[in-house]
């Protein structure tokens, strides 16, 4: 008698092994594609953060005002301060925030964990009675994941000639002509070195006004 045709145990095991290999390859391909998509989305989001932070800083520095927000020990008005990791100036805010009038802005590199920094901006309202600026909420983070960074400033000397780049801006009575922000980011994302011009004439703030008591507005001599 002829036995019914079928598969042997070895043939079934071989087929299962082959199917497992095929399924493993399909899963590996899908997993790799998913990682590539997620990595691409993260890279795009990171670049959007870089572009938006640069656009904000360029716009606000371009609109910097010669408006005092403090005094030196000699009683001279301060309209701009700059250090290697922090700068402060006054500018109008975009959108609905402009209803509060020009605001003092402090842009700073702040430690954000071990060997990491974040770029943030703090906003302050300038009371009309000349009292100390009042903080408007918590600092807003512009960019995270920064390995290192530095600010630099360039202006005109007393002979109206361009100076070299400086790590600090020493004369708070006037504004620089250019502000440079260089950041080294994590993850291979590039932050193009930003050089932002200030549209106002820096000479307009050099001994061009005095700070009267009870008022933070400029008084033209």
Coordinates of N, CA and C in Angstrom, one line a residue:
X1 N 0.8 -1.2 0.0 CA 0.0 0.0 0.0 C 0.9 1.3 0.0
X2 N 0.4 2.3 -0.7 CA 1.2 3.5 -0.8 C 0.8 4.4 0.3
X3 N 1.8 5.0 1.1 CA 1.4 5.9 2.2 C 1.1 7.3 1.6
X4 N 0.2 8.1 2.3 CA -0.1 9.4 1.8 C 1.2 10.3 1.8
X5 N 1.3 11.1 0.7 CA 2.4 12.0 0.6 C 2.4 13.1 1.7
X6 N 3.5 13.6 2.3 CA 3.5 14.7 3.3 C 4.9 15.2 3.5
X7 N 5.1 16.0 4.5 CA 6.4 16.6 4.8 C 7.0 15.9 6.0
X8 N 8.2 15.7 6.0 CA 8.9 15.1 7.1 C 9.2 16.2 8.2
X9 N 9.5 15.8 9.4 CA 9.8 16.7 10.5 C 10.9 17.6 10.1
X10 N 11.9 17.1 9.5 CA 13.1 17.9 9.1 C 12.7 19.0 8.1
X11 N 11.8 18.7 7.2 CA 11.4 19.6 6.2 C 10.6 20.8 6.9
X12 N 9.7 20.4 7.8 CA 8.9 21.4 8.5 C 9.8 22.3 9.3
X13 N 10.8 21.7 10.0 CA 11.8 22.6 10.8 C 12.6 23.5 9.9
X14 N 13.0 23.0 8.8 CA 13.8 23.8 7.9 C 12.9 25.0 7.3
X15 N 11.6 24.7 7.0 CA 10.8 25.8 6.5 C 10.5 26.8 7.6
X16 N 10.3 26.4 8.9 CA 10.1 27.3 10.0 C 11.4 28.2 10.2
X17 N 12.5 27.6 10.1 CA 13.8 28.3 10.2 C 13.9 29.4 9.1
X18 N 13.6 29.0 7.9 CA 13.7 29.9 6.8 C 12.7 31.1 6.9
X19 N 11.5 30.8 7.4 CA 10.5 31.8 7.6 C 10.9 32.8 8.7
X20 N 11.5 32.2 9.8 CA 12.0 33.1 10.9 C 13.1 34.0 10.4
X21 N 14.0 33.5 9.5 CA 15.0 34.4 8.9 C 14.4 35.5 8.1
X22 N 13.4 35.2 7.3 CA 12.8 36.2 6.4 C 12.1 37.2 7.3
X23 N 11.3 36.8 8.3 CA 10.6 37.7 9.2 C 11.6 38.6 10.0
X24 N 12.7 38.0 10.4 CA 13.7 38.8 11.1 C 14.3 39.9 10.2
X25 N 14.5 39.6 8.9 CA 15.0 40.6 7.9 C 14.0 41.7 7.7
X26 N 12.7 41.3 7.6 CA 11.6 42.3 7.4 C 11.6 43.2 8.6
X27 N 11.6 42.6 9.8 CA 11.5 43.5 11.0 C 12.7 44.4 11.1
X28 N 13.9 43.9 10.8 CA 15.1 44.7 10.9 C 15.0 45.9 9.9
X29 N 14.5 45.6 8.7 CA 14.3 46.7 7.7 C 13.4 47.7 8.2
X30 N 12.2 47.3 8.7 CA 11.2 48.2 9.2 C 11.8 49.1 10.4
X31 N 12.5 48.4 11.3 CA 13.1 49.1 12.5 C 14.1 50.1 12.0
X32 N 14.9 49.7 11.1 CA 15.9 50.7 10.5 C 15.3 51.9 9.9
X33 N 14.2 51.6 9.1 CA 13.5 52.7 8.4 C 12.9 53.7 9.5
X34 N 12.3 53.1 10.5 CA 11.8 53.9 11.6 C 12.8 54.8 12.3
X35 N 14.0 54.2 12.6 CA 15.0 55.0 13.2 C 15.5 56.1 12.3
X36 N 15.6 55.8 11.0 CA 16.0 56.9 10.0 C 15.0 58.0 10.0
X37 N 13.7 57.7 10.0 CA 12.6 58.7 10.0 C 12.7 59.5 11.2
X38 N 12.8 58.8 12.4 CA 12.9 59.6 13.6 C 14.1 60.5 13.7
X39 N 15.2 60.0 13.2 CA 16.5 60.8 13.2 C 16.3 62.0 12.3
X40 N 15.7 61.8 11.2 CA 15.5 62.9 10.2 C 14.6 63.9 10.8
X41 N 13.5 63.5 11.5 CA 12.6 64.4 12.2 C 13.3 65.2 13.2
X42 N 14.1 64.6 14.0 CA 14.9 65.3 15.1 C 15.8 66.3 14.5
X43 N 16.5 65.9 13.4 CA 17.4 66.8 12.7 C 16.7 68.0 12.2
X44 N 15.5 67.8 11.6 CA 14.7 68.9 11.1 C 14.3 69.8 12.2
X45 N 13.8 69.2 13.3 CA 13.4 70.0 14.4 C 14.5 70.8 15.0
X46 N 15.7 70.2 15.1 CA 16.9 70.9 15.6 C 17.2 72.1 14.8
X47 N 17.2 71.9 13.5 CA 17.5 73.0 12.6 C 16.5 74.1 12.6
X48 N 15.2 73.7 12.8 CA 14.2 74.7 13.0 C 14.4 75.6 14.3
X49 N 14.9 74.9 15.4 CA 15.2 75.6 16.6 C 16.4 76.6 16.4
X50 N 17.4 76.2 15.6 CA 18.5 77.0 15.3 C 18.1 78.2 14.5
X51 N 17.3 78.0 13.5 CA 16.8 79.1 12.6 C 15.9 80.1 13.4
X52 N 15.0 79.5 14.2 CA 14.1 80.4 14.9 C 14.9 81.2 16.0
X53 N 15.8 80.6 16.7 CA 16.6 81.4 17.7 C 17.4 82.5 17.0
X54 N 18.0 82.2 15.8 CA 18.8 83.2 15.1 C 17.9 84.3 14.6
X55 N 16.7 83.9 14.1 CA 15.8 85.0 13.6 C 15.4 85.9 14.7
X56 N 15.1 85.3 15.9 CA 14.6 86.2 17.0 C 15.8 87.1 17.4
X57 N 17.0 86.6 17.5 CA 18.1 87.4 18.0 C 18.4 88.5 17.0
X58 N 18.4 88.2 15.7 CA 18.7 89.2 14.7 C 17.6 90.3 14.7
X59 N 16.4 89.9 14.8 CA 15.3 90.9 14.8 C 15.4 91.8 16.0
X60 N 15.6 91.2 17.2 CA 15.6 92.1 18.4 C 16.8 93.0 18.5
X61 N 18.0 92.4 18.1 CA 19.2 93.3 18.1 C 19.1 94.4 17.1
X62 N 18.5 94.1 16.0 CA 18.3 95.1 14.9 C 17.4 96.3 15.4
X63 N 16.5 96.0 16.4 CA 15.6 97.0 16.9 C 16.0 97.6 18.2
X64 N 17.3 97.3 18.6 CA 17.8 97.8 19.9 C 17.6 99.3 20.0
X65 N 17.2 99.8 21.1 CA 16.9 101.2 21.4 C 18.0 101.8 22.3
X66 N 18.2 103.1 22.1 CA 19.1 103.8 23.0 C 18.2 104.3 24.2
X67 N 17.9 103.3 25.0 CA 17.0 103.6 26.2 C 17.7 103.1 27.5
X68 N 18.0 104.0 28.4 CA 18.7 103.6 29.6 C 17.9 102.6 30.4
X69 N 18.6 101.6 31.0 CA 17.9 100.7 32.0 C 18.7 100.6 33.3
X70 N 19.7 101.5 33.5 CA 20.5 101.6 34.7 C 21.5 102.7 34.7
X71 N 22.3 102.8 35.7 CA 23.3 103.9 35.8 C 24.6 103.3 36.2
X72 N 25.7 103.9 35.8 CA 27.0 103.6 36.2 C 27.2 104.2 37.6
X73 N 28.4 103.9 38.2 CA 28.7 104.5 39.5 C 28.8 106.0 39.4
X74 N 29.1 106.5 38.3 CA 29.3 107.9 38.1 C 27.9 108.6 37.7
X75 N 26.9 107.8 37.6 CA 25.6 108.4 37.3 C 25.3 108.5 35.8
X76 N 26.2 107.9 35.0 CA 25.9 107.9 33.5 C 24.9 106.8 33.2
X77 N 24.1 107.0 32.2 CA 23.1 106.0 31.8 C 23.7 104.8 31.1
X78 N 23.1 103.7 31.3 CA 23.6 102.4 30.7 C 22.5 102.0 29.7
X79 N 22.9 101.8 28.4 CA 22.0 101.4 27.4 C 22.3 100.0 26.8
X80 N 23.5 99.5 27.1 CA 23.9 98.2 26.6 C 25.0 97.6 27.5
X81 N 24.9 96.4 27.8 CA 26.0 95.7 28.5 C 26.3 94.4 27.8
X82 N 27.5 94.0 27.7 CA 27.9 92.8 27.0 C 29.1 92.1 27.6
X83 N 28.9 90.8 27.9 CA 30.0 89.9 28.4 C 30.2 88.7 27.4
X84 N 31.1 87.9 27.7 CA 31.4 86.7 26.8 C 30.2 85.7 26.8
X85 N 29.4 85.8 27.9 CA 28.3 84.8 28.0 C 26.9 85.5 28.2
X86 N 26.8 86.8 28.2 CA 25.6 87.5 28.5 C 25.6 88.9 27.9
X87 N 24.4 89.3 27.4 CA 24.3 90.7 26.9 C 22.9 91.2 27.3
X88 N 22.8 92.5 27.5 CA 21.5 93.1 27.9 C 21.3 94.4 27.1
X89 N 20.1 94.5 26.6 CA 19.7 95.7 25.8 C 18.2 95.9 25.9
X90 N 17.7 97.0 25.3 CA 16.3 97.3 25.3 C 15.8 97.3 23.9
X91 N 14.6 96.6 23.6 CA 14.1 96.6 22.3 C 12.6 96.3 22.4
X92 N 11.8 96.7 21.4 CA 10.4 96.4 21.4 C 10.2 94.9 21.1
X93 N 9.2 94.3 21.7 CA 8.9 92.9 21.5 C 7.9 92.7 20.3
X94 N 7.9 91.6 19.6 CA 7.0 91.3 18.5 C 5.6 91.0 19.0
X95 N 4.6 91.2 18.2 CA 3.3 90.7 18.4 C 2.6 91.4 19.6
X96 N 1.8 90.6 20.3 CA 1.0 91.1 21.4 C 1.9 91.6 22.6
X97 N 3.1 91.0 22.7 CA 4.0 91.4 23.8 C 4.4 92.9 23.7
X98 N 4.3 93.5 22.5 CA 4.7 94.9 22.3 C 3.8 95.8 23.0
X99 N 2.6 95.3 23.5 CA 1.7 96.2 24.2 C 2.3 96.8 25.5
X100 N 3.3 96.0 26.0 CA 3.9 96.5 27.3 C 5.0 97.5 27.0
X101 N 5.2 97.8 25.7 CA 6.3 98.8 25.4 C 7.6 98.1 25.3
X102 N 8.7 98.9 25.0 CA 10.0 98.3 24.9 C 10.4 97.6 26.2
X103 N 11.1 96.5 26.1 CA 11.5 95.8 27.3 C 13.0 95.5 27.3
X104 N 13.5 95.4 28.5 CA 14.9 95.1 28.7 C 15.0 93.6 28.5
X105 N 16.0 93.2 27.7 CA 16.2 91.7 27.4 C 17.6 91.3 27.7
X106 N 17.7 90.2 28.4 CA 19.0 89.7 28.8 C 19.1 88.3 28.1
X107 N 20.1 88.2 27.2 CA 20.3 86.9 26.5 C 21.6 86.3 27.1
X108 N 21.5 85.0 27.6 CA 22.6 84.5 28.3 C 22.8 83.0 28.0
X109 N 24.0 82.5 28.1 CA 24.4 81.1 28.1 C 24.4 80.6 29.5
X110 N 23.6 79.7 29.9 CA 23.4 79.2 31.2 C 23.7 77.7 31.3
X111 N 24.4 77.2 32.3 CA 24.7 75.8 32.5 C 23.4 75.0 32.5
X112 N 23.4 73.9 31.8 CA 22.2 73.1 31.7 C 22.6 71.6 31.9
X113 N 23.3 71.3 32.9 CA 23.9 70.0 33.2 C 25.4 70.0 32.9
X114 N 25.9 68.8 33.1 CA 27.4 68.6 33.0 C 27.8 68.9 31.5
X115 N 28.7 69.8 31.3 CA 29.3 70.1 30.0 C 28.3 70.5 29.0
X116 N 27.2 71.1 29.4 CA 26.1 71.5 28.5 C 25.5 72.8 28.9
X117 N 25.1 73.6 27.9 CA 24.6 74.9 28.2 C 23.3 75.1 27.4
X118 N 22.5 76.0 27.8 CA 21.3 76.4 27.1 C 21.4 78.0 26.8
X119 N 20.8 78.4 25.7 CA 20.7 79.8 25.4 C 19.2 80.3 25.8
X120 N 19.1 81.2 26.7 CA 17.8 81.7 27.1 C 17.8 83.2 27.1
X121 N 16.5 83.7 27.1 CA 16.3 85.2 27.1 C 15.4 85.5 28.3
X122 N 15.7 86.5 29.1 CA 14.9 87.0 30.2 C 14.3 88.4 29.8
X123 N 13.1 88.6 30.1 CA 12.4 89.9 29.7 C 12.1 90.6 31.0
X124 N 12.3 92.0 30.9 CA 12.0 92.8 32.1 C 11.2 94.1 31.6
X125 N 10.2 94.4 32.4 CA 9.5 95.6 32.0 C 10.2 96.8 32.7
X126 N 10.3 97.9 32.0 CA 10.9 99.2 32.5 C 9.8 100.1 33.0
X127 N 9.6 100.1 34.4 CA 8.6 101.0 34.9 C 8.8 102.5 34.6
X128 N 7.7 103.2 34.3 CA 7.9 104.6 33.9 C 8.3 105.5 35.1
X129 N 8.2 105.0 36.3 CA 8.7 105.8 37.4 C 10.2 105.7 37.7
X130 N 10.9 105.0 36.9 CA 12.3 104.9 37.1 C 12.8 103.9 38.1
X131 N 11.9 103.0 38.6 CA 12.3 102.0 39.5 C 13.0 100.9 38.8
X132 N 13.4 99.9 39.6 CA 14.1 98.8 39.0 C 13.3 98.0 38.0
X133 N 13.9 97.5 36.9 CA 13.2 96.7 36.0 C 12.5 95.4 36.6
X134 N 11.3 95.1 36.2 CA 10.6 93.9 36.8 C 10.6 92.8 35.8
X135 N 10.9 91.6 36.3 CA 11.0 90.4 35.5 C 9.6 90.0 35.0
X136 N 9.5 89.7 33.8 CA 8.2 89.2 33.2 C 8.2 87.7 33.0
X137 N 7.9 87.0 34.1 CA 7.8 85.5 34.0 C 9.2 84.9 34.1
X138 N 9.2 83.6 33.8 CA 10.5 82.9 33.8 C 11.3 83.1 32.5
X139 N 12.6 82.9 32.5 CA 13.4 82.9 31.3 C 12.9 81.9 30.2
X140 N 12.9 82.4 29.0 CA 12.5 81.5 27.9 C 13.7 80.9 27.2
X141 N 13.7 79.6 27.0 CA 14.8 78.9 26.4 C 14.7 79.0 24.9
X142 N 15.8 79.5 24.3 CA 15.9 79.6 22.8 C 16.5 78.3 22.2
X143 N 17.5 77.8 22.9 CA 18.2 76.6 22.3 C 18.9 75.8 23.4
X144 N 18.8 74.5 23.3 CA 19.5 73.6 24.3 C 20.6 72.8 23.6
X145 N 21.3 72.0 24.4 CA 22.3 71.1 23.8 C 23.5 71.9 23.2
X146 N 24.0 72.8 24.0 CA 25.2 73.6 23.5 C 26.4 73.2 24.3
X147 N 27.5 72.8 23.6 CA 28.7 72.4 24.2 C 29.5 73.6 24.8
X148 N 29.6 74.6 24.0 CA 30.3 75.8 24.4 C 29.8 77.0 23.4
X149 N 30.1 78.2 23.9 CA 29.7 79.3 23.1 C 30.3 80.6 23.6
X150 N 30.2 81.6 22.8 CA 30.8 82.9 23.2 C 30.1 84.1 22.4
X151 N 30.0 85.2 23.1 CA 29.5 86.4 22.5 C 30.7 87.3 22.3
X152 N 30.6 88.2 21.2 CA 31.7 89.2 21.0 C 31.0 90.4 20.4
X153 N 31.8 91.5 20.5 CA 31.2 92.8 20.2 C 32.2 93.7 19.4
X154 N 31.7 94.5 18.5 CA 32.5 95.3 17.7 C 31.9 96.7 17.5
X155 N 32.6 97.7 17.7 CA 32.0 99.1 17.6 C 33.0 100.1 17.0
X156 N 32.8 101.3 17.2 CA 33.6 102.4 16.7 C 34.4 103.0 17.9
X157 N 35.6 103.4 17.6 CA 36.4 104.1 18.7 C 36.1 105.6 18.7
X158 N 36.8 106.4 19.5 CA 36.5 107.8 19.6 C 36.8 108.6 18.3
X159 N 37.7 108.0 17.4 CA 38.0 108.6 16.1 C 37.1 108.0 15.0
X160 N 36.0 107.3 15.4 CA 35.0 106.8 14.5 C 35.6 105.8 13.6
X161 N 36.6 105.0 14.1 CA 37.2 103.9 13.3 C 36.8 102.6 13.9
X162 N 36.6 101.6 13.0 CA 36.1 100.2 13.6 C 37.2 99.6 14.5
X163 N 36.7 99.1 15.6 CA 37.6 98.4 16.6 C 37.6 96.9 16.3
X164 N 38.5 96.2 16.9 CA 38.6 94.8 16.8 C 37.4 94.2 17.6
X165 N 37.2 92.9 17.4 CA 36.2 92.2 18.2 C 36.6 92.1 19.6
X166 N 35.7 92.3 20.5 CA 36.0 92.3 22.0 C 35.1 91.3 22.7
X167 N 35.6 90.6 23.7 CA 34.8 89.6 24.4 C 33.8 90.4 25.4
X168 N 34.1 91.6 25.8 CA 33.2 92.4 26.6 C 33.0 93.7 26.0
X169 N 31.9 94.3 26.3 CA 31.6 95.7 25.8 C 31.7 96.6 27.0
X170 N 32.7 97.4 27.1 CA 33.0 98.1 28.3 C 32.3 99.4 28.5
X171 N 31.8 100.1 27.4 CA 31.2 101.4 27.5 C 29.7 101.2 27.4
X172 N 29.0 101.1 28.6 CA 27.6 100.8 28.6 C 26.8 102.1 28.2
X173 N 27.4 103.2 28.0 CA 26.7 104.4 27.6 C 26.3 104.4 26.1
X174 N 26.9 103.5 25.3 CA 26.6 103.4 23.9 C 26.5 102.0 23.5
X175 N 26.0 101.7 22.3 CA 25.8 100.4 21.8 C 26.9 100.0 20.8
X176 N 27.2 98.7 20.7 CA 28.2 98.3 19.6 C 27.5 98.4 18.3
X177 N 28.3 98.3 17.3 CA 27.8 98.2 15.9 C 27.4 96.8 15.5
X178 N 28.1 95.8 16.0 CA 27.9 94.4 15.6 C 27.9 93.6 16.9
X179 N 27.1 92.5 16.9 CA 27.2 91.5 17.9 C 27.4 90.2 17.3
X180 N 28.4 89.4 17.7 CA 28.6 88.1 17.2 C 28.3 87.0 18.2
X181 N 27.6 86.0 17.8 CA 27.2 84.8 18.6 C 27.7 83.6 17.9
X182 N 28.6 82.9 18.6 CA 29.2 81.6 18.1 C 28.9 80.5 19.1
X183 N 28.2 79.4 18.6 CA 27.8 78.3 19.5 C 28.3 77.0 18.8
X184 N 28.7 76.1 19.7 CA 29.1 74.7 19.3 C 28.0 73.8 19.8
X185 N 27.2 73.2 19.0 CA 26.1 72.4 19.4 C 26.4 70.9 19.5
X186 N 25.7 70.2 20.3 CA 25.8 68.7 20.3 C 25.1 68.1 19.1
X187 N 25.5 66.8 18.8 CA 24.8 66.0 17.8 C 25.2 66.4 16.4
X188 N 26.2 67.1 16.2 CA 26.6 67.4 14.8 C 25.8 68.5 14.1
X189 N 24.8 69.1 14.8 CA 24.1 70.2 14.2 C 25.0 71.5 14.2
X190 N 24.9 72.2 13.1 CA 25.8 73.4 13.0 C 25.0 74.6 13.3
X191 N 25.5 75.5 14.1 CA 25.0 76.8 14.4 C 25.8 77.8 13.6
X192 N 25.4 78.3 12.5 CA 26.2 79.2 11.7 C 26.5 80.5 12.6
X193 N 27.8 80.8 12.6 CA 28.2 82.0 13.4 C 27.3 83.2 13.0
X194 N 26.7 83.8 13.9 CA 25.7 84.9 13.7 C 26.4 86.2 14.0
X195 N 26.4 87.1 13.0 CA 26.8 88.5 13.2 C 25.6 89.4 12.9
X196 N 25.1 90.0 14.0 CA 23.9 90.8 13.9 C 24.3 92.3 14.0
X197 N 23.9 93.1 13.1 CA 24.1 94.6 13.2 C 23.0 95.3 14.0
X198 N 23.4 96.3 14.7 CA 22.4 97.2 15.4 C 22.2 98.4 14.5
X199 N 21.0 98.6 14.1 CA 20.7 99.6 13.1 C 20.8 101.0 13.6
X200 N 20.8 101.2 14.9 CA 20.9 102.6 15.4 C 22.3 103.1 15.3
X201 N 22.5 104.4 15.2 CA 23.8 105.0 15.2 C 24.4 105.0 16.6
X202 N 25.5 104.2 16.8 CA 26.1 104.1 18.2 C 26.5 105.4 18.7
X203 N 26.9 106.4 17.8 CA 27.3 107.7 18.3 C 26.2 108.5 18.9
X204 N 24.9 108.1 18.6 CA 23.8 108.8 19.2 C 23.7 108.6 20.7
X205 N 24.2 107.5 21.2 CA 24.1 107.3 22.6 C 25.4 107.7 23.4
X206 N 26.4 108.2 22.7 CA 27.6 108.6 23.4 C 27.5 110.0 23.9
X207 N 27.2 110.1 25.2 CA 27.1 111.4 25.8 C 26.0 112.2 25.1
X208 N 25.0 111.5 24.5 CA 23.9 112.2 23.8 C 22.7 112.5 24.7
X209 N 22.7 111.9 25.9 CA 21.6 112.2 26.8 C 22.0 111.9 28.2
X210 N 21.2 112.3 29.2 CA 21.5 112.1 30.6 C 20.2 111.5 31.2
X211 N 20.4 110.8 32.3 CA 19.3 110.1 32.9 C 18.8 111.0 34.1
X212 N 17.6 111.5 33.9 CA 17.0 112.4 34.9 C 16.4 111.5 36.0
X213 N 16.3 112.1 37.2 CA 15.7 111.3 38.4 C 14.3 111.0 38.1
X214 N 13.9 109.8 38.4 CA 12.5 109.4 38.3 C 12.0 109.1 36.9
X215 N 13.0 109.0 36.0 CA 12.6 108.7 34.6 C 13.8 107.9 34.0
X216 N 13.4 106.8 33.2 CA 14.4 106.0 32.5 C 14.4 106.4 31.0
X217 N 13.7 107.4 30.6 CA 13.8 107.8 29.2 C 14.9 108.7 29.0
X218 N 15.4 108.8 27.8 CA 16.6 109.7 27.4 C 16.1 111.1 27.4
X219 N 17.0 112.0 28.0 CA 16.8 113.4 27.9 C 17.8 114.0 27.1
X220 N 17.5 114.6 25.9 CA 18.5 115.1 25.0 C 19.0 116.4 25.5
X221 N 20.3 116.6 25.5 CA 21.0 117.8 26.0 C 20.9 118.9 24.9

